[in-house]
PDB file of C-alpha atoms in Angstrom:
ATOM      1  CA  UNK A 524     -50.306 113.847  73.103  1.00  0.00           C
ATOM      2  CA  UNK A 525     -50.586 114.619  69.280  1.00  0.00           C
ATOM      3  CA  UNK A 526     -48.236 116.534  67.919  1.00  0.00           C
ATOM      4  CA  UNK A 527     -46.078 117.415  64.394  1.00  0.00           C
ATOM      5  CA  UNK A 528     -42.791 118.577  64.354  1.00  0.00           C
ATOM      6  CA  UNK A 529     -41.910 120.769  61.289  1.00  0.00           C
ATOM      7  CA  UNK A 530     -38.734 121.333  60.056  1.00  0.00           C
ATOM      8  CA  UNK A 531     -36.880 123.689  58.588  1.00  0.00           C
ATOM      9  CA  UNK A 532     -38.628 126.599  59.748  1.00  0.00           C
ATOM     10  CA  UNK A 533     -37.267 128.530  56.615  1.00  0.00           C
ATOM     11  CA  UNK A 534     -35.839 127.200  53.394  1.00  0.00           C
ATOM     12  CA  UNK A 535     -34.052 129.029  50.924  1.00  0.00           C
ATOM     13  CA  UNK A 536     -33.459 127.588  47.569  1.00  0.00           C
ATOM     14  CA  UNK A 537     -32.034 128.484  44.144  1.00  0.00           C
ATOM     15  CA  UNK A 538     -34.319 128.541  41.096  1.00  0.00           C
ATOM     16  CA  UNK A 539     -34.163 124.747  39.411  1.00  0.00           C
ATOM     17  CA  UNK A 540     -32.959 123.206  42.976  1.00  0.00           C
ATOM     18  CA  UNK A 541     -34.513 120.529  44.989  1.00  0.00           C
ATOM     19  CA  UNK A 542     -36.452 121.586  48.529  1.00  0.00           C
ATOM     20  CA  UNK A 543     -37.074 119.069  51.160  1.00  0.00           C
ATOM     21  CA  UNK A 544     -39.349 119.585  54.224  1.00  0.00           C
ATOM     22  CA  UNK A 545     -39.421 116.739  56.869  1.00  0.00           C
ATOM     23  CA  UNK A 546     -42.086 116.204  59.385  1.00  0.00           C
ATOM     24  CA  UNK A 547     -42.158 114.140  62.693  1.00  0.00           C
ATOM     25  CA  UNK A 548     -45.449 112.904  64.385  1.00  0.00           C
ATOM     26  CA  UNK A 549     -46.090 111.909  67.483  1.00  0.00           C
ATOM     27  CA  UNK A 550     -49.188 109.331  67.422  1.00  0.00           C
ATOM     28  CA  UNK A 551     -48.586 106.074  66.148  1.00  0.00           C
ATOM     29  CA  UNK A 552     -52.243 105.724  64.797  1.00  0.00           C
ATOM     30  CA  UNK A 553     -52.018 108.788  62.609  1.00  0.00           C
ATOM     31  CA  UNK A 554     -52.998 107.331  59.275  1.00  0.00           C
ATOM     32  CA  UNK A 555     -53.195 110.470  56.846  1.00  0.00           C
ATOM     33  CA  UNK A 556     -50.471 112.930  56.125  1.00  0.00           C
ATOM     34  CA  UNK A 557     -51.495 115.771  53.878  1.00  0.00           C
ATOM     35  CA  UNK A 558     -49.509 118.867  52.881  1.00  0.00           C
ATOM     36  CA  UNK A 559     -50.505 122.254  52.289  1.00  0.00           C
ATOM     37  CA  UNK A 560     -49.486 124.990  51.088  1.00  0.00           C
ATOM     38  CA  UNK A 561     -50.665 129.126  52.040  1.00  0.00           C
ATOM     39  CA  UNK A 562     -49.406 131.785  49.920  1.00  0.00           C
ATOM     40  CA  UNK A 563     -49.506 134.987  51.764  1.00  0.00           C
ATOM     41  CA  UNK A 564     -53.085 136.459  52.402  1.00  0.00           C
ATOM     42  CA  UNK A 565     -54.180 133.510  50.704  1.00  0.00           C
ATOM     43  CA  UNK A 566     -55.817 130.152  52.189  1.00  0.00           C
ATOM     44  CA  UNK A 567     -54.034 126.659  52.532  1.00  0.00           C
ATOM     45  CA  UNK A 568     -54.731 124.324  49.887  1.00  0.00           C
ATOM     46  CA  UNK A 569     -53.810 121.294  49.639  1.00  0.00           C
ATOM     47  CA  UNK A 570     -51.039 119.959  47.627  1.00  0.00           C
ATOM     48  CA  UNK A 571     -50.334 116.052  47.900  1.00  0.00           C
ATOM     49  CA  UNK A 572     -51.336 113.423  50.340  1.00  0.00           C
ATOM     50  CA  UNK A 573     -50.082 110.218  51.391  1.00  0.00           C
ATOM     51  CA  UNK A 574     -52.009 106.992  53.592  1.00  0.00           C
ATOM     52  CA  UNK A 575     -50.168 105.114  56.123  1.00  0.00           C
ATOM     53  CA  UNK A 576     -50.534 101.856  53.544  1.00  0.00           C
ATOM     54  CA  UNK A 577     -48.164 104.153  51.204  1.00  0.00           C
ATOM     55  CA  UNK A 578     -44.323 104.600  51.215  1.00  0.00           C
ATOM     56  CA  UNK A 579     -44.051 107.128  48.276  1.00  0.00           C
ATOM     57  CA  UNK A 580     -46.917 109.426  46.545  1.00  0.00           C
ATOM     58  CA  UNK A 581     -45.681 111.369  43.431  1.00  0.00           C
ATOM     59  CA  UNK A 582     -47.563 114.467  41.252  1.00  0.00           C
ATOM     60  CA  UNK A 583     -45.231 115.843  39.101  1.00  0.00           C
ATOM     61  CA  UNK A 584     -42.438 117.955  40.726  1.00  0.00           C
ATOM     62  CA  UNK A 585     -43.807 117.359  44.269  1.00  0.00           C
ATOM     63  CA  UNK A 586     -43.130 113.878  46.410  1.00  0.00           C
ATOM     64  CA  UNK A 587     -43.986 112.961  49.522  1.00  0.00           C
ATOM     65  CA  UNK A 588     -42.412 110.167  51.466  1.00  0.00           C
ATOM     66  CA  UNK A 589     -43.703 108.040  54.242  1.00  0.00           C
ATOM     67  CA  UNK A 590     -41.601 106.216  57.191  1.00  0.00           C
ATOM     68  CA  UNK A 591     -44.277 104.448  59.533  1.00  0.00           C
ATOM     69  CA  UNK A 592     -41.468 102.732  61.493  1.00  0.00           C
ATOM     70  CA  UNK A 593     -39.583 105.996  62.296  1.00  0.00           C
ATOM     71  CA  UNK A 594     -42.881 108.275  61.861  1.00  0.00           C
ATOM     72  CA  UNK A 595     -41.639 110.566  59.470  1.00  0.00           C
ATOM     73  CA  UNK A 596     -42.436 112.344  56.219  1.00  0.00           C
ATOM     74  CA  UNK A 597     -41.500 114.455  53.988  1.00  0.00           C
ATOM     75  CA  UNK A 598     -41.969 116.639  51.019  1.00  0.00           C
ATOM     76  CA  UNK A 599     -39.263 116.776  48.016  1.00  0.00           C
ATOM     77  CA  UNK A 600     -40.261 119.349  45.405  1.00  0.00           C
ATOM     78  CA  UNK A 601     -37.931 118.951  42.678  1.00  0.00           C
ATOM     79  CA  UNK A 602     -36.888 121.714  40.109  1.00  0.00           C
ATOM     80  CA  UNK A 603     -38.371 124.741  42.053  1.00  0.00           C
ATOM     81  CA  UNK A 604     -39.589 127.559  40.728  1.00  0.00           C
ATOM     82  CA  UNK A 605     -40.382 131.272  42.506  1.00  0.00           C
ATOM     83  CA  UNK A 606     -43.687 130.462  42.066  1.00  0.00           C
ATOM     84  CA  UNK A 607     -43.119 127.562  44.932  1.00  0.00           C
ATOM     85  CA  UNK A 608     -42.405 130.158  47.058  1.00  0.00           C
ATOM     86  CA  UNK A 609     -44.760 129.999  50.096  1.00  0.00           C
ATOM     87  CA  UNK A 610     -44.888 128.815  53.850  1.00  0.00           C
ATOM     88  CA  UNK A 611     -45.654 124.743  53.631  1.00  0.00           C
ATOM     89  CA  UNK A 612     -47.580 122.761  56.590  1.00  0.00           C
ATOM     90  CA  UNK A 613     -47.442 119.279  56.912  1.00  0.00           C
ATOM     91  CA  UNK A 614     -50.450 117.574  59.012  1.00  0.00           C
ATOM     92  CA  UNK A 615     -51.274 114.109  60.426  1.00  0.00           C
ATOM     93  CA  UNK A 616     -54.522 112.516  61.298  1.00  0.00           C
ATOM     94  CA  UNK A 617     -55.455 109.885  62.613  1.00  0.00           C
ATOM     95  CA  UNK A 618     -58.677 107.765  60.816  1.00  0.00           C
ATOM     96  CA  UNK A 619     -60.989 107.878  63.534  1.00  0.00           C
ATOM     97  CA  UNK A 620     -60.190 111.272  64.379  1.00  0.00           C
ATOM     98  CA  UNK A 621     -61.378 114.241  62.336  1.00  0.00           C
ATOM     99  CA  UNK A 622     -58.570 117.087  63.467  1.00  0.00           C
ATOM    100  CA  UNK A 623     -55.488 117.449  61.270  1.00  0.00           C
ATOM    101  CA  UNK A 624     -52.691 118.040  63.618  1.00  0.00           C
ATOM    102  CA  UNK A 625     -50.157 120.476  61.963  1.00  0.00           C
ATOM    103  CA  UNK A 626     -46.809 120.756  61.867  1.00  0.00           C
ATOM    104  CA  UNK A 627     -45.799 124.788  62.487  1.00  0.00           C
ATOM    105  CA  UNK A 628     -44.833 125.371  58.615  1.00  0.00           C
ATOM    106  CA  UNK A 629     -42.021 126.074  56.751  1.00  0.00           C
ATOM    107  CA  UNK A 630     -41.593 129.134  54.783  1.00  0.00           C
ATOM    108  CA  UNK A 631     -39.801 128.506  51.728  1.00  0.00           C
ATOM    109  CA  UNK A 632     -38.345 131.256  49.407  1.00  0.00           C
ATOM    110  CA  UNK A 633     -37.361 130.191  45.569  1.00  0.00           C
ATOM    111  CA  UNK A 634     -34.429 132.768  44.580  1.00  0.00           C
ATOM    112  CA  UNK A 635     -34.643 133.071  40.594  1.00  0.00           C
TER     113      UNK A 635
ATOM    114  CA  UNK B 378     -69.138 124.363  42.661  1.00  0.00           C
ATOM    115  CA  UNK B 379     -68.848 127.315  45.173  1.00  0.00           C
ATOM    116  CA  UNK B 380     -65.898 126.848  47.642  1.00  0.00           C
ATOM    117  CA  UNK B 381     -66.248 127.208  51.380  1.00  0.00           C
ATOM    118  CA  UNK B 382     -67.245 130.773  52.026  1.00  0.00           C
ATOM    119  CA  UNK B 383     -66.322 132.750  55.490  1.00  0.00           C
ATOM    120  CA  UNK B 384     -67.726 135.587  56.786  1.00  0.00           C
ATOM    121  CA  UNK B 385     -67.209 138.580  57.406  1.00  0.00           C
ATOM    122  CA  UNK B 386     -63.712 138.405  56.129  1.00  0.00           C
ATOM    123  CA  UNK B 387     -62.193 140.781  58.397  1.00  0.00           C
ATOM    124  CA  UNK B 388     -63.321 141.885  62.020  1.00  0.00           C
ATOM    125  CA  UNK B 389     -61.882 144.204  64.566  1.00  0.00           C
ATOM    126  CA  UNK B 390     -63.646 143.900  68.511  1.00  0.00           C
ATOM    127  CA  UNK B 391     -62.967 145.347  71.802  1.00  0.00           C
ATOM    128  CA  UNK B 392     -61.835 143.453  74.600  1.00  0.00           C
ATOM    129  CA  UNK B 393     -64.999 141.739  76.552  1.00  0.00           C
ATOM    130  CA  UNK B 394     -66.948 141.527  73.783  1.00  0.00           C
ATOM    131  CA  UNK B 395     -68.113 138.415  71.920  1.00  0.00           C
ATOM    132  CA  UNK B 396     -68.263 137.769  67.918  1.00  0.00           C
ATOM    133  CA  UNK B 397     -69.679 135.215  65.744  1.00  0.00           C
ATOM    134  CA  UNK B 398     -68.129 133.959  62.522  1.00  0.00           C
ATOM    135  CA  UNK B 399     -69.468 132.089  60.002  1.00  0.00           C
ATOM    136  CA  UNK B 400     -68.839 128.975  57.508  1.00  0.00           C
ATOM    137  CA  UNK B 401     -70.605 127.740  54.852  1.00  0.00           C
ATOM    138  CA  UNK B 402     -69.254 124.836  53.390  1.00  0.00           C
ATOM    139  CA  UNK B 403     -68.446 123.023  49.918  1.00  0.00           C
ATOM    140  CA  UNK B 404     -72.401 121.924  48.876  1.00  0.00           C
ATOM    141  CA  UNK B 405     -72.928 118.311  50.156  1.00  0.00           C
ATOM    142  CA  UNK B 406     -70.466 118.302  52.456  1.00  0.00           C
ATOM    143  CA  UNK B 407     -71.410 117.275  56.100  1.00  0.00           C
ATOM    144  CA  UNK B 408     -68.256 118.224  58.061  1.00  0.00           C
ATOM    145  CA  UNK B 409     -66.913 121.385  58.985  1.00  0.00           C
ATOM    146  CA  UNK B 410     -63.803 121.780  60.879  1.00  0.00           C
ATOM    147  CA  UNK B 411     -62.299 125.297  62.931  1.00  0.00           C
ATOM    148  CA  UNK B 412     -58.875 126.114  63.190  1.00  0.00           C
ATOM    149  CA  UNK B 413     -57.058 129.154  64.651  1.00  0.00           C
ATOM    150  CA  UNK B 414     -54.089 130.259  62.945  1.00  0.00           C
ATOM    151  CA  UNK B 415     -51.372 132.864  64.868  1.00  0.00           C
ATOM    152  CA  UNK B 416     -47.972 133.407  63.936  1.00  0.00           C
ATOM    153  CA  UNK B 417     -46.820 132.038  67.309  1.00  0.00           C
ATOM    154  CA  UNK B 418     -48.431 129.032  67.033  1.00  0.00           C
ATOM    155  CA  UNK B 419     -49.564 128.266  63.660  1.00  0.00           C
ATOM    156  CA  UNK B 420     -52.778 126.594  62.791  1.00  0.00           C
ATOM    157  CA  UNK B 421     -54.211 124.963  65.738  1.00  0.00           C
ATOM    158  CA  UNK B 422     -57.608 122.195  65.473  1.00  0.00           C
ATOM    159  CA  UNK B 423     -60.750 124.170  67.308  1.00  0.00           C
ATOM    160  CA  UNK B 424     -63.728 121.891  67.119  1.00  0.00           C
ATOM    161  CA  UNK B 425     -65.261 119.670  63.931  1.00  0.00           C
ATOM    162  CA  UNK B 426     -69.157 119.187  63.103  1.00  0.00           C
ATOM    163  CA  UNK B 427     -70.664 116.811  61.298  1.00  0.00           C
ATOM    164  CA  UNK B 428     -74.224 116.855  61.053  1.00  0.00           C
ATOM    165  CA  UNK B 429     -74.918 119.320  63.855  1.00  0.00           C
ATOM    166  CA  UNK B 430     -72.775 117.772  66.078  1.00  0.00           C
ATOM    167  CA  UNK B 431     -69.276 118.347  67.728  1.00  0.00           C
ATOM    168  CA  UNK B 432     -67.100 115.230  66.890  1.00  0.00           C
ATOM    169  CA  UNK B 433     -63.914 117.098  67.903  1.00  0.00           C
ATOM    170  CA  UNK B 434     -62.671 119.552  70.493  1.00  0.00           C
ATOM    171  CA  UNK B 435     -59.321 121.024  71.056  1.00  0.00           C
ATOM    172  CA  UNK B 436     -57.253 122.380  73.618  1.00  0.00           C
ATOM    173  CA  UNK B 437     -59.202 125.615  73.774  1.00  0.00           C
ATOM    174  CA  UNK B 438     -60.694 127.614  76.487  1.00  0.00           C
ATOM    175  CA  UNK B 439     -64.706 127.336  77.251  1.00  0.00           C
ATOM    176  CA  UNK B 440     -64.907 130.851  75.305  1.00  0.00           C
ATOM    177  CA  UNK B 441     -64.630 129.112  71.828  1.00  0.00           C
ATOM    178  CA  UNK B 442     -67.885 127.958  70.617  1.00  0.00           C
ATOM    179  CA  UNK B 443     -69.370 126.317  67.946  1.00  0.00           C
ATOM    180  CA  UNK B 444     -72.330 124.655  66.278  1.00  0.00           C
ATOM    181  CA  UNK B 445     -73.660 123.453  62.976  1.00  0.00           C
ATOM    182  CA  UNK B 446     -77.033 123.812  61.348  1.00  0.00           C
ATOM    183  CA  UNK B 447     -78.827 121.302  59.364  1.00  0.00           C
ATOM    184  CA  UNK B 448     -78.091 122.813  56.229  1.00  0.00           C
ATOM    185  CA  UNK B 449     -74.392 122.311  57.196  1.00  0.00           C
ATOM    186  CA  UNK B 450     -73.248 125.966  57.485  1.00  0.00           C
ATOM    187  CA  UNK B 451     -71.371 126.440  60.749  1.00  0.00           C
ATOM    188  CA  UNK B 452     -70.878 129.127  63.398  1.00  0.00           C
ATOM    189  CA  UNK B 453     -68.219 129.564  65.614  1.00  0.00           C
ATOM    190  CA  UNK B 454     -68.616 132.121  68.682  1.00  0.00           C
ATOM    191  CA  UNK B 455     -65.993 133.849  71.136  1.00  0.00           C
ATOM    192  CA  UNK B 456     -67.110 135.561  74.574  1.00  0.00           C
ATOM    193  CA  UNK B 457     -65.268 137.922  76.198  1.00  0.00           C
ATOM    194  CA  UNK B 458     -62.326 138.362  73.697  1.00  0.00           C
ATOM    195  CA  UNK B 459     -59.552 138.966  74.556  1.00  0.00           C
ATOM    196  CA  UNK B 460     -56.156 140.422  72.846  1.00  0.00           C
ATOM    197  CA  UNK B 461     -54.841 137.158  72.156  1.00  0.00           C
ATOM    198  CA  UNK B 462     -57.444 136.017  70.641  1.00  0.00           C
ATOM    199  CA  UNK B 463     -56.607 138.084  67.472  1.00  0.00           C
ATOM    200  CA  UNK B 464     -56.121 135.615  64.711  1.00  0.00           C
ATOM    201  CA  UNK B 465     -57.232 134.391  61.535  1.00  0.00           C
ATOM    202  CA  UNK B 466     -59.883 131.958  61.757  1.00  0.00           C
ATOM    203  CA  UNK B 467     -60.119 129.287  59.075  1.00  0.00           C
ATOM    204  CA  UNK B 468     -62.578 126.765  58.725  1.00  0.00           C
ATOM    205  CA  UNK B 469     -62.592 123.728  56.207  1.00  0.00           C
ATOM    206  CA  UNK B 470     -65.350 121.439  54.377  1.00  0.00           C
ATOM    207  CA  UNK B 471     -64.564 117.599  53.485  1.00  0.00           C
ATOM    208  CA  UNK B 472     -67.054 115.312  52.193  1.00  0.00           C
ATOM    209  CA  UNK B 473     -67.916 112.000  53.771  1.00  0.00           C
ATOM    210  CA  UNK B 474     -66.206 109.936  51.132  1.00  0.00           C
ATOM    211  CA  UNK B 475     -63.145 111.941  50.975  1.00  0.00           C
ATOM    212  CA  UNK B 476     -60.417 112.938  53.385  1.00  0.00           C
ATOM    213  CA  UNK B 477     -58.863 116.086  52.168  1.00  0.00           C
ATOM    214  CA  UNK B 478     -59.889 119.469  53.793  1.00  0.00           C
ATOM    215  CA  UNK B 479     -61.407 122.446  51.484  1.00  0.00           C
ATOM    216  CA  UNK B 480     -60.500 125.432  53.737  1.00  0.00           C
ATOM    217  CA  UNK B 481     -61.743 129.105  53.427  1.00  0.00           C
ATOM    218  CA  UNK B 482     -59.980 132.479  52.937  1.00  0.00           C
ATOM    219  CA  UNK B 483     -60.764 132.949  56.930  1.00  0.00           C
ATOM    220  CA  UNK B 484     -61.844 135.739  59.244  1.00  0.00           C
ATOM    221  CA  UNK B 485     -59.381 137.761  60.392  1.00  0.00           C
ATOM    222  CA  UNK B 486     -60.322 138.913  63.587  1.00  0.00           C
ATOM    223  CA  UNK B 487     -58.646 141.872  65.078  1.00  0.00           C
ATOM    224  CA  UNK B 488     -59.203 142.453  69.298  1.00  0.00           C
ATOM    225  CA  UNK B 489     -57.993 145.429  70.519  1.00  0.00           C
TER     226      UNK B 489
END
């Protein structure tokens, strides 16, 4: 069946440190890969995105990273700040599907 | 341009009884997806609509309903709640000619 494998769980980073967050998906057809991000009480909102025809996506501090072969991605934020701090959720989908499949989050806490 | 708009924001029901939440999504767009977000088991797919019809279900008992009207905005319904139902219910807008998801602060719904 579908499903997205999240990990860490929990990430805890210095101030000006790098944060990765990898994700593992299940269906070989999945073809779109956003990330979001929910600050508490808040809704998720999307932060970067990445097709199946893409290795790398970049937006400033954030990355994400694309391995078709070994059906992974991830999310590098360089140069954190506390303002990063939030719970992450990466999602597949697959192109003729309409349902993001997510991954169970990762909460990550920027110490200043 | 108004973002997707849920209401009522926060609910509280009794076990047995049934509620009705609504979406109204991003102007012009067409689909409108439901997802159920716990602590336990994060954000989980519910059912999509795209003009008035379900394109999508997930792995969710009969009780979870849905549908769309033709100017977009969406219901979803619950019968006969039940405690574990208690979750924040989010639902998110895309347009046809774009893949990423608008989502809405949610309905919290309380069953006790």
């Amino acid at each position: 069946g579908e499903n997205v494998e999240q990990h860490p769980s929990t990430l805890s980073v210095q101030e000006g440190d790098s944060a990765v967050i990898k994700c593992t998906y299940s269906d070989s057809a999945s073809n779109y890969f956003p990330w979001y991000k929910q600050e508490l009480g808040k809704r998720p909102q999307l932060i970067i995105d990445i097709r199946s025809n893409v290795g790398e996506k970049k937006d400033q501090r954030i990355a994400v990273t694309l391995n078709k072969t070994a059906k992974h991605f991830s999310l590098h934020i360089t140069e954190t700040q506390p303002e990063d701090s939030a719970v992450y959720f990466c999602a597949a989908r697959m192109y003729s599907s309409y349902k993001l499949i997510f991954g169970s989050g990762t909460r990550l806490l920027v110490r200043p | 341009k108004a973002g997707v708009t849920q209401t009522p924001r926060y609910l509280i029901k009794t076990r047995g009884q049934q509620v009705t939440l609504s979406c109204s999504p991003i102007s012009g767009h067409r689909s409108v997806s439901w997802y159920q977000q716990t602590p336990g088991q994060g954000l989980q797919f519910l059912f999509e609509y795209f003009s008035e019809t379900q394109r999508n279900k997930g792995n969710f008992p009969g009780r979870f309903s849905g549908r769309q009207f033709s100017n977009s905005r969406s219901e979803m319904n619950v019968s006969t709640l039940e405690l574990g139902d208690s979750a924040l219910y989010l639902c998110a807008s895309r347009s046809d000619s774009n893949t990423e998801a608008f989502f809405g602060q949610g309905t919290r719904l309380t069953v006790v």
